[in-house]
Coordinates of C-alpha atoms in Angstrom, one line a residue:
M763 CA -37.6 -42.6 -65.0
I764 CA -34.8 -44.2 -66.7
E765 CA -32.4 -42.2 -68.1
T766 CA -31.7 -43.8 -71.7
R767 CA -28.9 -42.2 -74.1
D768 CA -31.9 -40.1 -75.4
Y769 CA -32.8 -38.4 -72.4
L770 CA -29.2 -37.7 -71.3
T771 CA -28.3 -36.2 -74.8
K772 CA -30.9 -33.8 -74.5
E773 CA -29.9 -32.8 -71.1
L774 CA -26.2 -32.3 -72.1
T775 CA -27.6 -30.4 -75.3
M776 CA -29.3 -28.0 -72.8
V777 CA -26.1 -27.4 -70.8
E778 CA -24.4 -26.9 -73.6
K779 CA -27.1 -23.9 -74.8
W780 CA -26.4 -22.6 -71.5
E781 CA -22.7 -22.4 -72.0
K782 CA -22.9 -20.7 -75.5
D783 CA -25.5 -18.0 -74.1
Q784 CA -22.6 -17.3 -71.6
N785 CA -22.0 -13.8 -72.8
D786 CA -19.5 -11.0 -71.7
L787 CA -19.8 -9.0 -68.5
W788 CA -22.9 -6.8 -68.0
F789 CA -22.8 -3.4 -68.6
W790 CA -22.8 -2.0 -65.6
E791 CA -20.5 -4.9 -64.4
K792 CA -17.6 -3.1 -66.6
L793 CA -18.8 0.0 -65.1
G794 CA -18.2 -1.4 -61.7
R795 CA -14.8 -1.4 -62.4
I796 CA -14.2 2.1 -63.0
P797 CA -15.6 4.1 -59.5
F798 CA -13.2 0.8 -58.0
M799 CA -10.4 2.3 -59.8
L800 CA -11.2 6.1 -59.0
L801 CA -11.7 4.6 -55.2
D802 CA -9.0 2.7 -54.6
K803 CA -6.4 5.3 -53.6
I804 CA -9.1 6.7 -50.6
T805 CA -9.6 2.7 -49.8
P806 CA -9.1 1.7 -46.2
K807 CA -5.8 -0.2 -45.9
F808 CA -7.3 -2.8 -43.5
L809 CA -9.6 -3.4 -46.6
Q810 CA -6.8 -3.7 -49.0
D811 CA -5.3 -6.1 -46.2
K812 CA -8.3 -8.1 -45.7
M813 CA -8.1 -9.2 -50.0
L814 CA -5.1 -9.8 -49.4
Q815 CA -6.0 -12.3 -46.7
I816 CA -8.5 -14.1 -48.7
V817 CA -5.8 -15.0 -51.0
D818 CA -4.1 -16.5 -48.7
E819 CA -7.6 -18.5 -47.7
I820 CA -8.3 -18.9 -51.0
G821 CA -4.8 -21.0 -51.6
S822 CA -5.4 -22.9 -48.3
Y823 CA -8.9 -24.0 -49.6
V824 CA -7.5 -25.7 -52.5
H825 CA -4.5 -27.2 -50.5
N826 CA -6.6 -28.7 -47.6
G827 CA -9.9 -27.3 -47.4
G828 CA -9.2 -24.9 -44.4
K829 CA -12.2 -23.3 -42.7
Y830 CA -14.5 -23.9 -45.7
L831 CA -15.5 -27.3 -45.9
V832 CA -19.2 -27.9 -45.7
S833 CA -20.8 -30.7 -43.7
E834 CA -22.5 -33.7 -45.7
K835 CA -25.3 -34.2 -43.3
S836 CA -27.3 -31.4 -44.4
I837 CA -27.0 -32.6 -48.1
L838 CA -28.0 -36.3 -47.2
K839 CA -30.9 -34.8 -45.1
K840 CA -32.5 -32.6 -47.6
M841 CA -32.0 -35.7 -50.0
K842 CA -33.9 -38.0 -48.0
E843 CA -36.9 -35.4 -48.3
Y844 CA -36.9 -35.8 -51.7
E845 CA -36.7 -39.5 -52.3
E846 CA -37.1 -42.6 -50.0
L847 CA -33.5 -43.4 -49.2
Q848 CA -32.2 -46.3 -46.7
E849 CA -31.3 -44.6 -43.3
D850 CA -27.6 -45.9 -44.0
F851 CA -27.4 -44.1 -47.2
T852 CA -24.2 -42.2 -47.6
A853 CA -22.9 -39.3 -49.5
A854 CA -20.8 -41.8 -51.6
E855 CA -24.3 -43.4 -53.2
I856 CA -25.5 -39.7 -54.2
G857 CA -23.7 -40.5 -57.5
K858 CA -26.0 -43.5 -58.4
L859 CA -29.2 -41.3 -57.9
P860 CA -31.3 -40.0 -60.6
L861 CA -30.0 -36.6 -62.5
A862 CA -33.7 -35.2 -61.6
S863 CA -33.1 -36.1 -58.0
M864 CA -29.6 -34.6 -57.9
D865 CA -31.1 -31.6 -59.7
K866 CA -34.2 -31.1 -56.9
T867 CA -31.2 -30.7 -53.8
A868 CA -29.0 -28.3 -56.1
S869 CA -32.1 -25.9 -56.8
Y870 CA -33.1 -26.1 -52.9
F871 CA -29.3 -25.0 -51.8
K872 CA -29.4 -22.1 -54.8
S873 CA -32.7 -20.7 -53.5
S874 CA -31.5 -21.0 -50.1
R875 CA -28.0 -19.5 -50.4
T876 CA -29.0 -17.0 -52.8
R877 CA -32.2 -15.7 -50.3
M878 CA -28.8 -15.9 -47.7
A879 CA -26.9 -13.5 -49.5
T880 CA -29.8 -11.1 -50.3
V881 CA -29.9 -10.5 -46.2
Q882 CA -26.8 -10.6 -45.7
G883 CA -25.9 -7.8 -48.7
A884 CA -28.8 -5.4 -47.1
T885 CA -27.3 -6.0 -43.8
T886 CA -23.7 -4.9 -44.5
G887 CA -24.6 -2.5 -47.1
I888 CA -25.9 -0.1 -43.7
G889 CA -22.2 0.5 -42.6
G890 CA -20.5 1.9 -45.9
L891 CA -16.7 1.0 -47.0
F892 CA -16.1 -0.2 -43.0
T893 CA -18.4 -3.3 -43.3
L894 CA -17.1 -4.4 -46.9
G895 CA -14.4 -5.7 -44.8
I896 CA -17.1 -8.3 -43.3
D897 CA -19.4 -8.2 -46.7
I898 CA -16.3 -9.6 -48.9
P899 CA -15.3 -12.4 -47.2
L900 CA -18.6 -13.3 -46.4
V901 CA -19.3 -13.4 -50.0
L902 CA -16.8 -15.6 -51.1
G903 CA -17.0 -18.0 -48.3
L904 CA -21.1 -18.2 -49.2
S905 CA -19.6 -18.7 -53.0
L906 CA -17.7 -21.7 -51.5
K907 CA -19.8 -23.4 -49.6
T908 CA -22.9 -22.7 -52.3
L909 CA -20.7 -24.8 -54.8
Q910 CA -19.9 -27.5 -52.5
E911 CA -23.2 -28.3 -51.6
I912 CA -23.9 -28.4 -55.1
A913 CA -20.9 -30.5 -55.6
I914 CA -22.0 -33.1 -52.9
S915 CA -25.9 -32.9 -54.7
Y916 CA -24.4 -34.4 -57.7
G917 CA -21.8 -37.4 -56.2
Y918 CA -18.6 -35.1 -56.1
D919 CA -16.3 -34.9 -53.0
P920 CA -15.4 -31.7 -52.1
N921 CA -13.1 -33.1 -49.8
E922 CA -10.8 -34.1 -52.8
K923 CA -8.6 -31.4 -53.4
E924 CA -9.5 -32.2 -57.7
E925 CA -12.6 -31.3 -56.8
R926 CA -12.0 -27.7 -54.5
I927 CA -9.8 -27.1 -58.2
F928 CA -13.0 -27.4 -60.0
I929 CA -15.1 -25.3 -57.6
I930 CA -12.8 -22.8 -58.2
K931 CA -13.0 -22.8 -61.9
C932 CA -16.7 -22.8 -61.4
L933 CA -16.0 -19.4 -59.5
Q934 CA -13.6 -18.2 -61.9
F935 CA -16.5 -18.8 -65.0
A936 CA -19.0 -17.1 -62.8
S937 CA -17.0 -13.7 -62.7
S938 CA -15.3 -14.0 -66.4
D939 CA -15.5 -12.3 -69.5
Y940 CA -16.5 -13.9 -72.4
V941 CA -13.2 -14.9 -73.7
G942 CA -12.0 -16.3 -70.1
K943 CA -15.6 -18.5 -69.9
R944 CA -14.4 -20.1 -73.3
A945 CA -11.3 -20.5 -71.8
I946 CA -12.3 -22.2 -69.2
L947 CA -14.7 -24.7 -70.8
E948 CA -11.9 -25.6 -73.1
E949 CA -9.5 -26.4 -70.0
L950 CA -12.7 -28.5 -68.2
S951 CA -12.9 -30.6 -71.5
M952 CA -9.1 -31.8 -71.0
T953 CA -8.6 -35.4 -69.6
D954 CA -8.0 -35.7 -66.1
A955 CA -4.3 -36.3 -67.3
E956 CA -3.9 -33.4 -69.0
R957 CA -5.7 -31.0 -66.5
D958 CA -2.7 -32.9 -64.4
R959 CA -0.2 -31.9 -66.5
Q960 CA -1.3 -27.6 -66.4
A961 CA -2.4 -28.2 -62.3
I962 CA -0.2 -25.2 -61.6
S963 CA -1.6 -22.9 -63.8
Q964 CA -4.8 -23.7 -63.0
L965 CA -4.2 -22.9 -59.5
Q966 CA -3.4 -19.4 -60.5
G967 CA -7.0 -18.9 -60.6
W968 CA -6.8 -18.0 -57.0
R969 CA -6.0 -14.3 -57.6
E970 CA -8.0 -13.9 -60.8
V971 CA -11.3 -15.0 -58.6
I972 CA -10.3 -12.3 -56.2
A973 CA -9.5 -9.4 -58.7
A974 CA -13.0 -9.9 -60.1
Y975 CA -14.9 -10.2 -56.8
R976 CA -12.8 -7.0 -55.9
D977 CA -13.4 -5.0 -59.5
N978 CA -17.3 -6.2 -59.1
F979 CA -17.5 -4.3 -55.4
G980 CA -16.7 -1.0 -57.4
W981 CA -19.9 0.5 -57.3
K982 CA -20.9 -0.9 -54.2
K983 CA -18.3 1.1 -52.2
L984 CA -19.8 4.0 -54.8
F985 CA -23.3 3.8 -53.6
Q986 CA -22.4 2.9 -49.8
I987 CA -21.6 6.4 -49.5
V988 CA -25.5 6.7 -49.1
P989 CA -27.0 4.5 -46.6
V990 CA -29.8 3.9 -47.9
A991 CA -28.4 3.3 -51.6
G992 CA -26.1 1.1 -49.7
I993 CA -28.5 -0.9 -48.5
I994 CA -30.2 -1.3 -51.5
F995 CA -27.5 -2.5 -54.0
G996 CA -25.8 -4.3 -51.2
A997 CA -28.9 -6.7 -51.6
F998 CA -29.0 -6.9 -55.1
I999 CA -25.1 -7.5 -55.8
N1000 CA -24.9 -10.2 -53.2
K1001 CA -28.2 -12.0 -54.4
S1002 CA -27.0 -11.7 -58.2
T1003 CA -23.6 -12.7 -57.1
I1004 CA -24.3 -16.1 -55.4
D1005 CA -27.3 -17.1 -58.1
E1006 CA -24.6 -16.7 -60.7
V1007 CA -22.2 -18.9 -59.0
A1008 CA -25.0 -21.6 -58.1
E1009 CA -26.5 -21.6 -61.7
T1010 CA -22.8 -21.8 -63.0
G1011 CA -22.1 -24.6 -60.4
M1012 CA -25.4 -26.8 -61.2
M1013 CA -24.4 -26.8 -65.3
L1014 CA -21.1 -27.7 -65.1
Y1015 CA -21.6 -30.4 -62.4
R1016 CA -24.4 -31.7 -64.6
K1017 CA -22.8 -31.6 -67.5
R1018 CA -19.9 -33.8 -65.7
R1019 CA -22.6 -36.2 -64.3
I1020 CA -24.3 -36.6 -67.5
L1021 CA -20.8 -37.0 -69.4
E1022 CA -19.9 -39.8 -67.4
R1023 CA -23.4 -41.6 -67.4
L1024 CA -23.4 -41.5 -71.6
H1025 CA -19.9 -43.1 -71.4
L1026 CA -21.4 -45.9 -69.3
L1027 CA -23.7 -46.5 -72.2
D1028 CA -20.8 -46.3 -74.7
E1029 CA -17.6 -47.5 -74.7
E1030 CA -16.1 -44.4 -76.5
P1031 CA -16.2 -40.8 -74.7
L1032 CA -18.8 -38.5 -76.4
N1033 CA -16.8 -35.9 -77.6
E1034 CA -14.4 -38.4 -79.6

């Protein structure tokens, strides 16, 4: 399929419609912050220390990838299942593939990681507050892994620091309220030079992401007092978290790729 200007413009319109549809946090997500505040005083110190540790790990990820960087091999293997590609096809060439091929691969990882999160949430929901010390970093790690796989599926390299910052922005977007989402979209629409000038403020996103993840686990803590409820709610919230993160990643990376291709068809940027 030849990607004409009309086709790319139509796909861009779909992404922009999705952006406009991203509203405030769900009512139950806002309520989730209430029990967290109530239970914060009785939260074990080891769990509070774990949250601080994750902040440091996110900082390490942005700077050098840390322990969260993923391999490109599985993404390339999956793409070769969908497309007739040469054996020597490399990740650097993914950006030249049709948008539909990128979508197929990204959708596969979205579904696969969402299923994984569901099982993980049910498993860690058994042990109450103490297994949250395991669950929270696992969910965050899976979120980062999923977004990197989606980034590679659209031809972007998470080994580059700029891409890791973009991935943190995707995490922020998925867990932000309406005002936060608008601010992030505005920031992502800036030119590279404008974003470079705001590099320091961009990196403040680590702590915002951690705070949102922490707050959204408020209800989970409350329900895990009852083991069965912890299993059910743990599976649900982990599934919804990864599903939303993956959807955000797909939409924002699709938009970047579409805009780049439109710019190749037209000397002047679309937004000017």
